[in-house]
Short mmCIF file of C-alpha atoms and ligand atoms in Angstrom, two decimals:
data_model
loop_
_atom_site.label_atom_id
_atom_site.label_comp_id
_atom_site.label_asym_id
_atom_site.label_seq_id
_atom_site.Cartn_x
_atom_site.Cartn_y
_atom_site.Cartn_z
CA MET A 5 123.24 91.79 142.23
CA PRO A 6 121.91 95.09 141.01
CA PRO A 7 123.92 95.62 136.76
CA SER A 8 126.52 98.16 136.78
CA SER A 9 126.23 101.79 135.43
CA GLU A 10 127.89 100.76 132.23
CA LEU A 11 125.31 98.82 131.60
CA VAL A 12 122.25 100.91 132.40
CA PHE A 13 124.09 103.67 130.23
CA ARG A 14 124.34 101.56 127.03
CA ARG A 15 120.37 99.96 127.60
CA THR A 16 119.53 103.31 128.72
CA ILE A 17 120.65 104.96 125.22
CA LYS A 18 119.93 101.68 122.90
CA HIS A 19 115.95 102.17 124.38
CA ILE A 20 115.48 105.80 123.85
CA VAL A 21 117.36 106.93 120.90
CA GLY A 22 118.72 103.31 119.06
CA ASN A 23 120.68 103.35 116.57
CA PRO A 24 119.80 107.07 114.78
CA LEU A 25 121.11 109.26 112.29
CA SER A 26 123.08 111.72 114.65
CA TYR A 27 125.39 114.30 113.52
CA PRO A 28 128.19 116.06 114.34
CA LYS A 29 127.93 113.95 117.85
CA THR A 30 126.94 110.14 118.68
CA PRO A 31 123.96 109.03 121.23
CA ASN A 32 126.57 108.27 123.68
CA GLU A 33 128.49 112.07 123.58
CA LEU A 34 125.33 113.77 124.18
CA ALA A 35 123.35 111.78 126.21
CA LYS A 36 123.76 111.76 130.20
CA VAL A 37 122.33 108.81 132.15
CA LYS A 38 121.91 108.95 135.88
CA ILE A 39 120.55 106.09 138.29
CA THR A 40 118.51 108.11 140.53
CA LYS A 41 117.40 105.57 142.65
CA ILE A 42 117.48 101.62 143.25
CA THR A 43 114.86 99.59 145.08
CA PHE A 44 115.08 96.38 146.15
CA ILE A 45 111.89 94.63 145.57
CA PRO A 46 111.62 91.18 147.76
CA ALA A 47 110.29 88.14 145.92
CA CYS A 48 109.95 84.39 145.81
CA HIS A 49 111.58 82.31 143.11
CA ILE A 50 110.08 78.88 143.20
CA GLY A 51 110.96 75.90 140.90
CA TYR A 52 108.62 73.46 140.39
CA SER A 53 107.99 70.12 138.25
CA LEU A 54 104.49 68.58 136.96
CA HIS A 55 103.77 66.02 134.99
CA GLU A 56 99.94 64.57 134.57
CA ASP A 57 98.11 63.16 132.10
CA PHE A 58 94.40 63.86 131.40
CA SER A 59 92.75 61.22 130.09
CA THR A 60 88.40 60.04 129.31
CA ARG A 61 86.86 56.74 128.19
CA VAL A 62 88.50 57.62 124.80
CA GLY A 63 92.10 58.08 126.28
CA VAL A 64 94.55 60.68 126.65
CA ILE A 65 93.23 64.14 125.76
CA HIS A 66 95.66 66.26 127.24
CA SER A 67 99.23 65.87 129.04
CA ILE A 68 101.45 68.26 130.91
CA HIS A 69 105.09 67.19 131.14
CA ILE A 70 107.45 70.19 132.76
CA ASP A 71 110.50 69.56 134.41
CA LYS A 72 112.03 73.10 134.88
CA GLY A 73 109.01 75.06 135.66
CA GLN A 74 109.30 78.60 137.33
CA ILE A 75 107.42 81.73 138.60
CA LEU A 76 108.04 85.10 140.83
CA ILE A 77 105.62 85.81 142.99
CA SER A 78 106.01 89.29 145.48
CA GLY A 79 107.49 88.60 148.57
CA ILE A 80 105.37 91.14 149.80
CA ASP A 81 101.71 90.61 148.60
CA GLY A 82 102.39 87.26 146.75
CA LYS A 83 101.08 88.74 143.55
CA LEU A 84 102.62 86.89 140.70
CA ILE A 85 105.16 88.56 138.97
CA ASP A 86 105.69 89.57 135.31
CA LYS A 87 107.57 86.30 133.71
CA HIS A 88 109.90 87.98 131.70
CA LEU A 89 111.77 89.06 135.26
CA LEU A 90 112.23 85.34 135.58
CA LYS A 91 115.38 85.58 133.17
CA LEU A 92 117.20 88.23 135.95
CA VAL A 93 116.75 85.55 138.28
CA VAL A 94 120.22 83.27 137.46
CA PRO A 95 123.05 82.02 139.78
CA SER A 96 125.34 83.78 138.67
CA SER A 97 123.66 87.04 139.78
CA LEU A 98 122.44 85.80 143.20
CA SER A 99 124.87 87.00 146.02
CA GLU A 100 124.31 86.02 149.61
CA GLU A 101 127.09 88.50 150.68
CA TRP A 102 126.42 91.22 148.46
CA LEU A 103 125.16 94.49 150.96
CA PRO A 104 124.20 97.56 148.87
CA PRO A 105 126.86 100.42 148.36
CA LYS A 106 124.92 103.42 149.29
CA ASP A 107 121.96 104.74 151.07
CA ASP A 108 119.81 106.03 148.40
CA VAL A 109 119.41 102.32 148.20
CA SER A 110 115.95 101.19 150.17
CA PRO A 111 115.04 97.19 150.82
CA TYR A 112 111.22 96.03 151.70
CA ASN A 113 111.33 93.53 153.98
CA PHE A 114 109.71 90.20 152.99
CA LYS A 115 105.96 89.63 154.26
CA ILE A 116 105.35 86.69 153.14
CA GLY A 117 107.29 83.29 154.72
CA TYR A 118 108.32 80.28 152.78
CA LEU A 119 105.57 77.84 153.61
CA GLU A 120 102.70 80.71 152.54
CA ALA A 121 104.78 81.69 149.74
CA LYS A 122 104.61 77.68 148.68
CA LYS A 123 101.07 77.66 149.10
CA ILE A 124 100.21 80.75 147.18
CA GLY A 125 102.82 79.29 144.50
CA ILE A 126 101.21 76.03 143.80
CA LYS A 127 97.81 78.10 143.30
CA TYR A 128 99.18 80.11 140.52
CA ILE A 129 101.09 76.85 138.92
CA GLN A 130 97.49 75.29 139.34
CA GLU A 131 96.09 78.10 136.92
CA LEU A 132 98.72 78.90 135.20
CA HIS A 133 98.29 74.97 133.68
CA THR A 134 94.87 74.89 133.59
CA ARG A 135 93.95 74.68 129.77
CA THR A 136 90.38 73.80 128.54
CA VAL A 137 90.73 71.04 125.60
CA SER A 138 87.86 70.05 122.70
CA TYR A 139 88.22 66.08 122.13
CA TYR A 140 85.60 63.68 120.26
CA GLY A 141 84.05 60.61 122.13
CA ALA A 142 83.13 57.27 120.59
CA ASN A 143 80.07 58.57 119.32
CA ARG A 144 81.88 61.38 117.03
CA VAL A 145 80.71 63.85 119.57
CA ARG A 146 82.47 67.04 120.24
CA TYR A 147 83.13 67.41 124.14
CA THR A 148 85.73 70.14 125.91
CA LYS A 149 86.94 69.46 129.21
CA THR A 150 88.91 71.54 131.34
CA CYS A 151 92.06 69.88 132.62
CA VAL A 152 93.15 71.19 136.14
CA PRO A 153 96.30 69.77 137.19
CA ARG A 154 96.17 68.03 140.80
CA VAL A 155 98.16 69.36 143.61
CA SER A 156 99.63 66.31 144.32
CA ASN A 157 101.31 66.13 140.83
CA ILE A 158 102.71 69.65 141.36
CA PHE A 159 106.24 69.50 143.28
CA ILE A 160 108.27 72.58 144.30
CA LYS A 161 112.09 71.69 143.97
CA SER A 162 113.22 74.92 144.89
CA LEU A 163 112.21 78.40 146.66
CA ILE A 164 114.41 81.50 147.14
CA GLN A 165 113.95 84.57 148.59
CA VAL A 166 115.79 87.14 146.03
CA TYR A 167 115.67 90.95 145.56
CA LEU A 168 115.15 92.24 142.43
CA PRO A 169 116.68 95.47 141.75
CA ILE A 170 114.08 97.97 140.53
CA LEU A 171 116.20 101.18 138.92
CA THR A 172 115.01 104.59 138.08
CA VAL A 173 117.33 106.17 135.30
CA ASN A 174 117.28 109.85 134.61
CA CYS A 175 118.41 110.41 130.75
CA GLU A 176 119.28 113.80 129.94
CA ILE A 177 119.95 114.31 126.29
CA VAL A 178 120.67 118.31 125.23
CA SER A 179 117.25 119.81 126.65
CA ARG A 180 115.29 116.42 126.68
CA ARG A 181 114.75 114.73 129.88
CA HIS A 182 113.69 111.03 129.91
CA GLN A 183 112.47 108.61 133.15
CA LEU A 184 112.84 105.14 133.06
CA THR A 185 111.89 102.23 135.56
CA MET A 186 114.03 99.17 134.70
CA CYS A 187 115.33 95.54 136.53
CA GLY A 188 118.32 93.88 136.19
CA ASN A 189 121.11 92.05 136.85
CA LYS A 190 124.74 91.58 136.26
CA HIS A 191 123.76 90.90 132.58
CA GLU A 192 120.55 92.00 131.33
CA ILE A 193 118.16 94.59 131.56
CA GLU A 194 114.73 94.69 131.28
CA VAL A 195 112.72 98.32 130.59
CA LEU A 196 109.60 98.27 132.98
CA GLU A 197 108.66 101.51 131.76
CA SER A 198 109.47 104.74 129.48
CA ASN A 199 108.12 106.98 127.31
CA ALA A 200 110.75 106.01 124.71
CA GLY A 201 109.72 104.39 121.29
CA VAL A 202 107.86 106.98 119.97
CA CYS A 203 108.73 110.46 117.50
CA GLU A 204 109.05 113.37 119.36
CA ILE A 205 107.46 115.40 116.87
CA CYS A 206 104.75 113.47 114.91
CA GLY A 207 104.09 110.93 117.91
CA LYS A 208 103.98 108.37 116.19
CA ARG A 209 105.71 104.53 116.94
CA LEU A 210 109.46 105.05 116.03
CA SER A 211 110.94 102.79 113.07
CA ARG A 212 114.29 101.49 113.18
CA LYS A 213 114.76 104.89 110.97
CA ARG A 214 115.29 107.34 112.95
CA LEU A 215 117.26 110.53 114.19
CA LEU A 216 119.09 111.98 117.17
CA CYS A 217 118.21 116.09 116.75
CA ASN A 218 121.96 117.59 117.88
CA SER A 219 120.55 120.85 118.66
CA CYS A 220 117.89 119.80 121.01
CA GLY A 221 117.95 116.01 122.04
CA LYS A 222 114.31 115.21 120.23
CA VAL A 223 114.32 111.37 118.55
CA VAL A 224 112.20 111.62 115.90
CA CYS A 225 111.33 109.66 112.58
CA ALA A 226 114.43 110.09 109.99
CA PRO A 227 114.45 112.25 107.09
CA SER A 228 111.77 111.58 104.34
CA PHE A 229 109.89 113.88 101.47
CA LEU A 230 107.63 116.04 103.40
CA GLY A 231 109.20 114.40 106.35
CA HIS A 232 109.92 116.21 109.94
CA SER A 233 113.86 116.14 110.16
CA TYR A 234 116.96 117.08 108.34
CA PHE A 235 120.61 117.23 107.21
CA CYS A 236 121.64 121.34 107.98
CA GLU A 237 122.69 121.67 104.14
CA ILE A 238 125.79 123.83 105.38
CA CYS A 239 127.77 121.75 108.03
CA GLY A 240 125.59 118.84 108.35
CA LYS A 241 124.09 118.82 111.55
CA THR A 242 121.30 116.17 112.05
CA ILE A 243 118.20 118.28 113.23
CA CYS A 244 114.31 118.12 113.79
CA LYS A 245 111.89 120.61 112.14
CA GLU A 246 111.70 122.76 115.05
CA CYS A 247 115.22 123.46 115.45
CA THR A 248 115.70 123.85 111.44
CA TYR A 249 116.08 127.22 109.77
CA TRP A 250 115.94 128.12 106.08
CA THR A 251 116.96 130.82 103.59
CA ARG A 252 116.68 131.34 100.24
CA LYS A 253 118.19 129.04 98.05
CA TYR A 254 118.01 130.47 94.11
CA LEU A 255 114.51 131.62 93.74
CA LEU A 256 112.35 128.86 94.53
CA PHE A 257 113.99 126.69 96.78
CA LYS A 258 114.40 126.47 100.33
CA LYS A 259 118.00 126.21 102.22
CA LYS A 260 117.81 124.23 105.48
CA VAL A 261 120.15 124.96 108.12
CA CYS A 262 120.87 124.50 111.86
CA GLU A 263 120.86 127.43 113.99
CA ASN A 264 124.80 127.89 114.38
CA CYS A 265 124.59 127.82 110.53
CA ALA A 266 121.59 130.36 110.19
CA ASP A 267 123.66 132.73 112.79
CA LYS A 268 126.40 132.56 110.56
CA LEU A 269 124.25 133.30 107.38
CA GLU A 270 122.64 136.43 109.40
CA ALA A 271 126.17 138.09 110.54
CA LYS A 272 127.00 137.95 106.58
CA GLY A 273 123.86 139.54 105.99
CA LYS A 274 121.53 136.78 104.61
CA LYS A 275 117.91 136.79 105.53
CA VAL A 276 117.41 133.93 107.66
CA LYS A 277 113.88 132.89 109.42
CA LYS A 278 112.67 129.91 111.57
CA TYR A 279 111.48 127.00 109.67
CA ILE A 280 108.35 126.66 111.49
ZN1 LIG B 502 107.84 111.42 113.33
ZN1 LIG B 503 115.24 119.63 117.35
ZN1 LIG B 504 124.68 124.02 110.40
#
């Protein structure tokens, strides 16, 4: 089952803006989040166990003991699906009765049946647990050996066909638009694709300290010496460099202000300029 729009809203804002300096409005008040598309991707969830000891004349050189292994493969082309999505396939999120509520939902059909999925799955499991190990022989010479699990040791415990909800989400923050692709269930969301995480002015990866411009909606680096974001020196609004105006303060200093405050100063006859 797909996540609720509430969860999508929270996750989207957390992903795009994080926990920024934002004044007078909070990110929640500025952002508009909309789920534009939900696609249900067929996948096979395979649960397995694998136990094997690999030995040579010097003894056991490698062992595998897995009781609750799991993989996901695409139900369309049989490709292995990113293991991060595995945690989304949990009993509490599986429902046999549930049907998509609207027509903006597009499900695909399975092209791979149970038997084929099992066959492909075993091949992946074998590859996944193949290791090349090195060991010393009785003659103190170092050897390497590639340990490939035997198919007969791979036990498929369960094979379930599931639909993974893939969501396309639009997020508008003032004048900025973001698009994200995510996959999620009722409780958790994994972001698959987005352009977020970098400063919208300098392009550098954002640290935890960031600022949400309340004039244009850009997420940028937090204010610093020689930085590119500020607090309006009149009303305290958080603004990026591109939305900043300035007026003379004493003889040498520039007073940085937001657009609203700049308008008010101009109305009073003060000289105000755009900062960049
Ligand atoms: Zn920056
Ligand atoms: Zn701005
Ligand atoms: Zn202001």
